[in-house]
mmCIF file of C-alpha atoms and ligand atoms in Angstrom:
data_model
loop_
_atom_site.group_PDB
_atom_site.id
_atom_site.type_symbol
_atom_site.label_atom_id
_atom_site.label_comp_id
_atom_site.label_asym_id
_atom_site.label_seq_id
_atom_site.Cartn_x
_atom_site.Cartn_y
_atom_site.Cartn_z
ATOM 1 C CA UNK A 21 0.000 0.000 0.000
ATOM 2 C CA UNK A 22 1.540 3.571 -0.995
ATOM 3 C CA UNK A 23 1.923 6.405 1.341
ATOM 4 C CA UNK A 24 -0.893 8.108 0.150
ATOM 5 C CA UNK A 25 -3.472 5.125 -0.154
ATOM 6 C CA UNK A 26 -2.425 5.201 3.587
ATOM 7 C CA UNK A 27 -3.452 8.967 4.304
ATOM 8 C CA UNK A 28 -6.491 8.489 2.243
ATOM 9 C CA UNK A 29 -7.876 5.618 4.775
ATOM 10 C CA UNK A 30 -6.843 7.340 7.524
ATOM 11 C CA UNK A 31 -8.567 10.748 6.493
ATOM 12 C CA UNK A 32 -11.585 8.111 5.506
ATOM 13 C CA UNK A 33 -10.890 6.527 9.184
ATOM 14 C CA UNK A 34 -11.411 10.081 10.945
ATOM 15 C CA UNK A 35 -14.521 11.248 8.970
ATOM 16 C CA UNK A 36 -16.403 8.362 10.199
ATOM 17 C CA UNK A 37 -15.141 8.792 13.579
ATOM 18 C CA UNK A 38 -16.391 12.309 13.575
ATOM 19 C CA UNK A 39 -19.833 11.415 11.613
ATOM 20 C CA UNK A 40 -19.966 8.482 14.881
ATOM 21 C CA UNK A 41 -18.931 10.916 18.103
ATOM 22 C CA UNK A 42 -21.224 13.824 16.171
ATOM 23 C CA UNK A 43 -24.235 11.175 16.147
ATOM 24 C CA UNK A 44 -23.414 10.291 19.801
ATOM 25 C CA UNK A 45 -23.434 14.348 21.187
ATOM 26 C CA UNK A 46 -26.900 14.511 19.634
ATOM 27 C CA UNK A 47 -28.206 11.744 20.593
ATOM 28 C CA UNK A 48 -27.590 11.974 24.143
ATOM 29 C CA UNK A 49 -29.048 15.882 23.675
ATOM 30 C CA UNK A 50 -25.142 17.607 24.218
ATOM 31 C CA UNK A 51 -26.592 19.970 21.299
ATOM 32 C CA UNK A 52 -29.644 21.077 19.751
ATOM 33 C CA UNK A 53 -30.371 22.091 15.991
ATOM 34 C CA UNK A 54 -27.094 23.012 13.954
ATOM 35 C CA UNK A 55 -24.867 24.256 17.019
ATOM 36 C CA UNK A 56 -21.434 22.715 17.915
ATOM 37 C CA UNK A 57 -18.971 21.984 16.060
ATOM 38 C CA UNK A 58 -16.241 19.698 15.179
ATOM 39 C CA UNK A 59 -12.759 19.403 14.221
ATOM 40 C CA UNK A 60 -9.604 16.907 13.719
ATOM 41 C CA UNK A 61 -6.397 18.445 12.516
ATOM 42 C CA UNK A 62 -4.894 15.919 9.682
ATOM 43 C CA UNK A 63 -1.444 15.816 8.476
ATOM 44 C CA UNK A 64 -2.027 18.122 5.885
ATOM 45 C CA UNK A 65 -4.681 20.419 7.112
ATOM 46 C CA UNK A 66 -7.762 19.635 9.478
ATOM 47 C CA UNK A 67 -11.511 18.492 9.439
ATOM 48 C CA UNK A 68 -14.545 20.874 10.601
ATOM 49 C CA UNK A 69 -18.267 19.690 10.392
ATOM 50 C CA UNK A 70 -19.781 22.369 8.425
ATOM 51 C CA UNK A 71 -21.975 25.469 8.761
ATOM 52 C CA UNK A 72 -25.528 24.840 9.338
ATOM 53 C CA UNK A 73 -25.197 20.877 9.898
ATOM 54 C CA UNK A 74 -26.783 18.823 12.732
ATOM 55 C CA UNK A 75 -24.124 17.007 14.265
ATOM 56 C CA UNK A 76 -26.669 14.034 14.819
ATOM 57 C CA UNK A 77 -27.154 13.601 10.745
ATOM 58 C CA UNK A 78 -23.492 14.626 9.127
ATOM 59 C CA UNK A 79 -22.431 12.981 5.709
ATOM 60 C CA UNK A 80 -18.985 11.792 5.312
ATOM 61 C CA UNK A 81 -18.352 13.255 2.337
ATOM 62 C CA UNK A 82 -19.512 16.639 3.173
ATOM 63 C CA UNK A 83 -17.462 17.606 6.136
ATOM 64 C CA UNK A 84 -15.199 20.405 5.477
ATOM 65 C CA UNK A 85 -11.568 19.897 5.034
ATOM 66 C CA UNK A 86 -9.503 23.026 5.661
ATOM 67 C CA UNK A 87 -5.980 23.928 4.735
ATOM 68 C CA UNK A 88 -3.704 25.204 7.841
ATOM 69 C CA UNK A 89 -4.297 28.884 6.316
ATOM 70 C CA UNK A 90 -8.131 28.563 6.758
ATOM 71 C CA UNK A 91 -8.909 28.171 3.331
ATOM 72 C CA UNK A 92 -11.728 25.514 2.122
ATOM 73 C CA UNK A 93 -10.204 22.353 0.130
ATOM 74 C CA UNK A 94 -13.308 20.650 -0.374
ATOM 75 C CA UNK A 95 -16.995 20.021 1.390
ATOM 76 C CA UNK A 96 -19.515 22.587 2.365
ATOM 77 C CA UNK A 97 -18.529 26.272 3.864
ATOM 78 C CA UNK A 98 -16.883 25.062 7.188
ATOM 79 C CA UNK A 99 -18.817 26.264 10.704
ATOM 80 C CA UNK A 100 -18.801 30.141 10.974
ATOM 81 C CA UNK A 101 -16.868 29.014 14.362
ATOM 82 C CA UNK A 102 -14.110 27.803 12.398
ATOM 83 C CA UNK A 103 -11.474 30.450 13.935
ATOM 84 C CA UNK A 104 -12.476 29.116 17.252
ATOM 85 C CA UNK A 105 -10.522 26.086 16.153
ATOM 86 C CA UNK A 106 -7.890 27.483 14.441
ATOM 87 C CA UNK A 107 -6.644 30.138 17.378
ATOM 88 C CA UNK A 108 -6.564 26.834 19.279
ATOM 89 C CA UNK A 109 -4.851 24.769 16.964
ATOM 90 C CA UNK A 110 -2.377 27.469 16.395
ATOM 91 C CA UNK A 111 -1.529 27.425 19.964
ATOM 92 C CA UNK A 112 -1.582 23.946 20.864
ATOM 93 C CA UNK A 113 1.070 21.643 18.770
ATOM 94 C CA UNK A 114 -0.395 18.718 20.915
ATOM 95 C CA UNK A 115 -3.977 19.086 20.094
ATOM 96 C CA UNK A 116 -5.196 16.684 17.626
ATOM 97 C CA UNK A 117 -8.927 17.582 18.156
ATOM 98 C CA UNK A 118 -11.155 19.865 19.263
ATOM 99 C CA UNK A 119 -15.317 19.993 20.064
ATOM 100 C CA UNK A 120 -16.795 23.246 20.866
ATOM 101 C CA UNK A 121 -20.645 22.956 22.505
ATOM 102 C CA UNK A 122 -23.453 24.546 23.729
ATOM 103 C CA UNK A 123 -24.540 21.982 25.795
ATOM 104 C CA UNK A 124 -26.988 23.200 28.694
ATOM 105 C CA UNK A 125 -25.231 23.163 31.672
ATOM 106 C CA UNK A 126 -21.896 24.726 30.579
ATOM 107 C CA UNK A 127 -23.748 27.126 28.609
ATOM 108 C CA UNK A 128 -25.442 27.652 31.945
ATOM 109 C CA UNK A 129 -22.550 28.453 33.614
ATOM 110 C CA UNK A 130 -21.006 30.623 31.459
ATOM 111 C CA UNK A 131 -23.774 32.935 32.356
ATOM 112 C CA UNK A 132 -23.508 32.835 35.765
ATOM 113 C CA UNK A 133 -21.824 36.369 37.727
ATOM 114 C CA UNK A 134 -18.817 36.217 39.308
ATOM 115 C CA UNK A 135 -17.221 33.642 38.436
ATOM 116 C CA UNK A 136 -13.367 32.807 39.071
ATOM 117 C CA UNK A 137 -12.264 33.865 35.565
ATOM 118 C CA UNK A 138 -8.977 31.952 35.943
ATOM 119 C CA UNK A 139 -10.928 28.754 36.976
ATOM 120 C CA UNK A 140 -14.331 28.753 36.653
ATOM 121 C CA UNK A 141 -15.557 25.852 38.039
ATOM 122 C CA UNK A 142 -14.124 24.488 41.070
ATOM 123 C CA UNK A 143 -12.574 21.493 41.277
ATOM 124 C CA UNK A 144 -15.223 18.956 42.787
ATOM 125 C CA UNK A 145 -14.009 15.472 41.043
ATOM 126 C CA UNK A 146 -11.277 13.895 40.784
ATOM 127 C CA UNK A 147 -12.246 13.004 37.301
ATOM 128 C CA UNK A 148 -13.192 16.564 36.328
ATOM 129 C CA UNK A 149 -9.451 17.461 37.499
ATOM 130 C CA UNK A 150 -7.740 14.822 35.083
ATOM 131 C CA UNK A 151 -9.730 15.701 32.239
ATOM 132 C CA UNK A 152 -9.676 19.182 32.238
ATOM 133 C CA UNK A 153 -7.842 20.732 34.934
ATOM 134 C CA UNK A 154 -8.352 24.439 34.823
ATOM 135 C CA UNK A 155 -10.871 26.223 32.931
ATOM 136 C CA UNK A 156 -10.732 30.188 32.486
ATOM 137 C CA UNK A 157 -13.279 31.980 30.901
ATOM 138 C CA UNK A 158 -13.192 34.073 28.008
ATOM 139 C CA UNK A 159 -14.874 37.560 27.684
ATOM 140 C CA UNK A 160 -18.182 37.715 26.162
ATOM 141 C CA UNK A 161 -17.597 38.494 22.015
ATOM 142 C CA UNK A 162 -20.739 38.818 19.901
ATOM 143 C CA UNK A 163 -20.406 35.665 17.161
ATOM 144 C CA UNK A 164 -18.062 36.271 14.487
ATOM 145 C CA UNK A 165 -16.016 38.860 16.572
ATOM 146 C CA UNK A 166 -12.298 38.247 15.270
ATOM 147 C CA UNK A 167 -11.403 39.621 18.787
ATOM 148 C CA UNK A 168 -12.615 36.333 20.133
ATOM 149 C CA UNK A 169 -9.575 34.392 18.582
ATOM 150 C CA UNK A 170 -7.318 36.464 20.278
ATOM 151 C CA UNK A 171 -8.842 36.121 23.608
ATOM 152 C CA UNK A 172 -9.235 32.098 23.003
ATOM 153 C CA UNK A 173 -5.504 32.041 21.841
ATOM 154 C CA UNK A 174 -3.952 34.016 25.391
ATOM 155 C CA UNK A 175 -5.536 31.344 27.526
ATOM 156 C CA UNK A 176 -5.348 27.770 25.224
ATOM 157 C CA UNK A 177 -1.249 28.488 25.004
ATOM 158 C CA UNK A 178 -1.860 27.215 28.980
ATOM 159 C CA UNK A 179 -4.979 25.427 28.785
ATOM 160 C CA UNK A 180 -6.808 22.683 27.119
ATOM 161 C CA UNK A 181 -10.050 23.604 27.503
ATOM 162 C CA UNK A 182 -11.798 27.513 27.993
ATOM 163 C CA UNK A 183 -15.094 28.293 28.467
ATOM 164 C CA UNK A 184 -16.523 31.371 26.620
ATOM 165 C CA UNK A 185 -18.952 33.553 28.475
ATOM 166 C CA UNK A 186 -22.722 33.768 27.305
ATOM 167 C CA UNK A 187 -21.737 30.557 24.920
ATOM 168 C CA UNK A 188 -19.951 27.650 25.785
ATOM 169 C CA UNK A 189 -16.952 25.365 25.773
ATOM 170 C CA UNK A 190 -14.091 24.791 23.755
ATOM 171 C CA UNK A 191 -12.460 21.927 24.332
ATOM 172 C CA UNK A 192 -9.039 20.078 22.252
ATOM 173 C CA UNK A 193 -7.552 16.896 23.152
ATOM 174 C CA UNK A 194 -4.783 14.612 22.065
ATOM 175 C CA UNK A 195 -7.487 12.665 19.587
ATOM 176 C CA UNK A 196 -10.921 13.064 19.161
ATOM 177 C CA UNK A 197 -12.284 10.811 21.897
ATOM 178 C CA UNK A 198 -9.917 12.531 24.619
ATOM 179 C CA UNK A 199 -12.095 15.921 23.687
ATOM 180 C CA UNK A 200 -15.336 14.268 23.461
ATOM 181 C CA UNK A 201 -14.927 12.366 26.530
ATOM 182 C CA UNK A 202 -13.082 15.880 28.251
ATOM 183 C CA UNK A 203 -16.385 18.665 27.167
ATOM 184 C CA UNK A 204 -18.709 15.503 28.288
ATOM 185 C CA UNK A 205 -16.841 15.270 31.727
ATOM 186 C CA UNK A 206 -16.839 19.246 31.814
ATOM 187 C CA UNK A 207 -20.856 18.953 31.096
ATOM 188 C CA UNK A 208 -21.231 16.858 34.276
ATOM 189 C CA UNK A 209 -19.172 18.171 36.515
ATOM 190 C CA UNK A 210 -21.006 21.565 35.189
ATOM 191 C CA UNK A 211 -24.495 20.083 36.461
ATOM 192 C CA UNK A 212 -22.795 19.289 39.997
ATOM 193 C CA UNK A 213 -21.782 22.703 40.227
ATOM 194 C CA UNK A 214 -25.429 24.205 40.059
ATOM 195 C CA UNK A 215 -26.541 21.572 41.676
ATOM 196 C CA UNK A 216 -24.318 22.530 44.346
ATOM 197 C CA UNK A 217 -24.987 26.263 44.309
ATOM 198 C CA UNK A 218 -25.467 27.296 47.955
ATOM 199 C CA UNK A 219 -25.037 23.969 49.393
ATOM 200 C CA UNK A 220 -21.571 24.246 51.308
ATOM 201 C CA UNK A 221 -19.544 22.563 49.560
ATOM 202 C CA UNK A 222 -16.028 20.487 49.830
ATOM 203 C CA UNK A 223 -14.111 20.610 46.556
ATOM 204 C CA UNK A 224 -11.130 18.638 46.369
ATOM 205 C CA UNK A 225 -7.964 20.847 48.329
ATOM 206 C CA UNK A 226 -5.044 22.412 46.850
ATOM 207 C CA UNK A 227 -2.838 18.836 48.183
ATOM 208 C CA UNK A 228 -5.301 16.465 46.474
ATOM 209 C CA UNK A 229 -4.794 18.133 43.511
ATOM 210 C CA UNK A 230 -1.063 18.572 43.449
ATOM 211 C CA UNK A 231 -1.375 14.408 44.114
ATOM 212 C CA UNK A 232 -3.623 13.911 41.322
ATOM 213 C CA UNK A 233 -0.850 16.164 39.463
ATOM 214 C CA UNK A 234 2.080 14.163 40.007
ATOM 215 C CA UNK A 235 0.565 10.754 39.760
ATOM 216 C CA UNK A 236 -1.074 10.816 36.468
ATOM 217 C CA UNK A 237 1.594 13.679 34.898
ATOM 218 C CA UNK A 238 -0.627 16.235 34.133
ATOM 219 C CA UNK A 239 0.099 19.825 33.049
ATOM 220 C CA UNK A 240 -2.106 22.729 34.013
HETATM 221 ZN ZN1 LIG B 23 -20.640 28.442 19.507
#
């Protein structure tokens, strides 16, 4: 098999794998009519489900492939939230993935006052700590606002995962699963934390989390 039968299949290998996760956020009601969005960055430019597409009912063949300028290669007209991606690809080497949401409860949250805009929600499981560590929000940008990428790249050279106020979550990951799995942990652990709004609560302690740090090698 030649090098470039190989990239083929593997470019054919990702598009179902996106068409599969994108089925999975809808189904399980992570996103509602055409919102969220989707990308894998390939070897020679990245994947982005397109404008105006339900992730629950993508085609294959449709998905937008993007150079690493931006520019459409082939598909439909890429999500309007395509810089989103980019300002995070651009500042994260390691990211091989990235799913952006505006799933209820972090949605929720990212209207909520005075929050800790280095770390917006606390650190109540273990899990939640692993998979996404810190999560500083960015300023509220109306849609389309190139201002936005700037803000996104600042905090994503540091972290793997922002929140953007009045919106919703940006997460990237090492593959497309480790983001998928990461916003869905984020959505959980976003219920707990209005569920938990003026109970008193015990998140985990600045020692816990320097444990959890050096045990599993994490970076945040
Ligand atoms: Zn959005």
């Amino acid at each position: 098999m030649s090098a470039l039968v190989g990239v083929r299949l593997d470019e054919a290998r990702v598009r179902d794998e996106i068409i599969a996760f994108g089925r999975s956020i809808f189904d399980r009601g992570l996103t509602a009519g055409s919102s969220g969005n989707i990308s894998v960055r390939l070897a020679d430019g990245w994947l982005l489900t397109p404008t105006n597409a339900c992730l629950g009912r993508l085609d294959p063949g449709r998905i937008s492939k993007l150079d690493f300028d931006g520019k459409l290669v082939s598909g439909d007209p890429p999500s309007k939230e395509a810089f989103l991606h980019r300002a995070m690809y651009e500042e994260r080497s390691g990211a091989a993935a990235i799913v952006h949401l505006h799933s209820t409860y972090s949605a929720a949250v990212s209207c909520v006052s005075d929050l800790d805009e280095s770390n917006c929600i606390p650190p109540l499981t273990a899990y939640y700590v692993m998979k996404i560590g810190r999560l500083p929000l960015i300023p509220y940008f109306r849609p389309g606002d190139p201002a936005l990428a700037e803000a996104i790249r600042i905090r994503a050279r540091r972290h793997s995962a922002v929140l953007l106020a009045n919106h919703g979550p940006v997460v990237s990951g090492t593959s497309l699963e480790a983001a998928a799995y990461a916003i869905e942990e984020l959505e959980e652990t976003a219920k707990l934390f209005l569920l938990l709004r003026n109970i008193p609560t015990r998140p985990l302690n600045d020692e816990q989390i320097e444990e959890l740090k050096s045990v599993f090698d994490l970076a945040f």
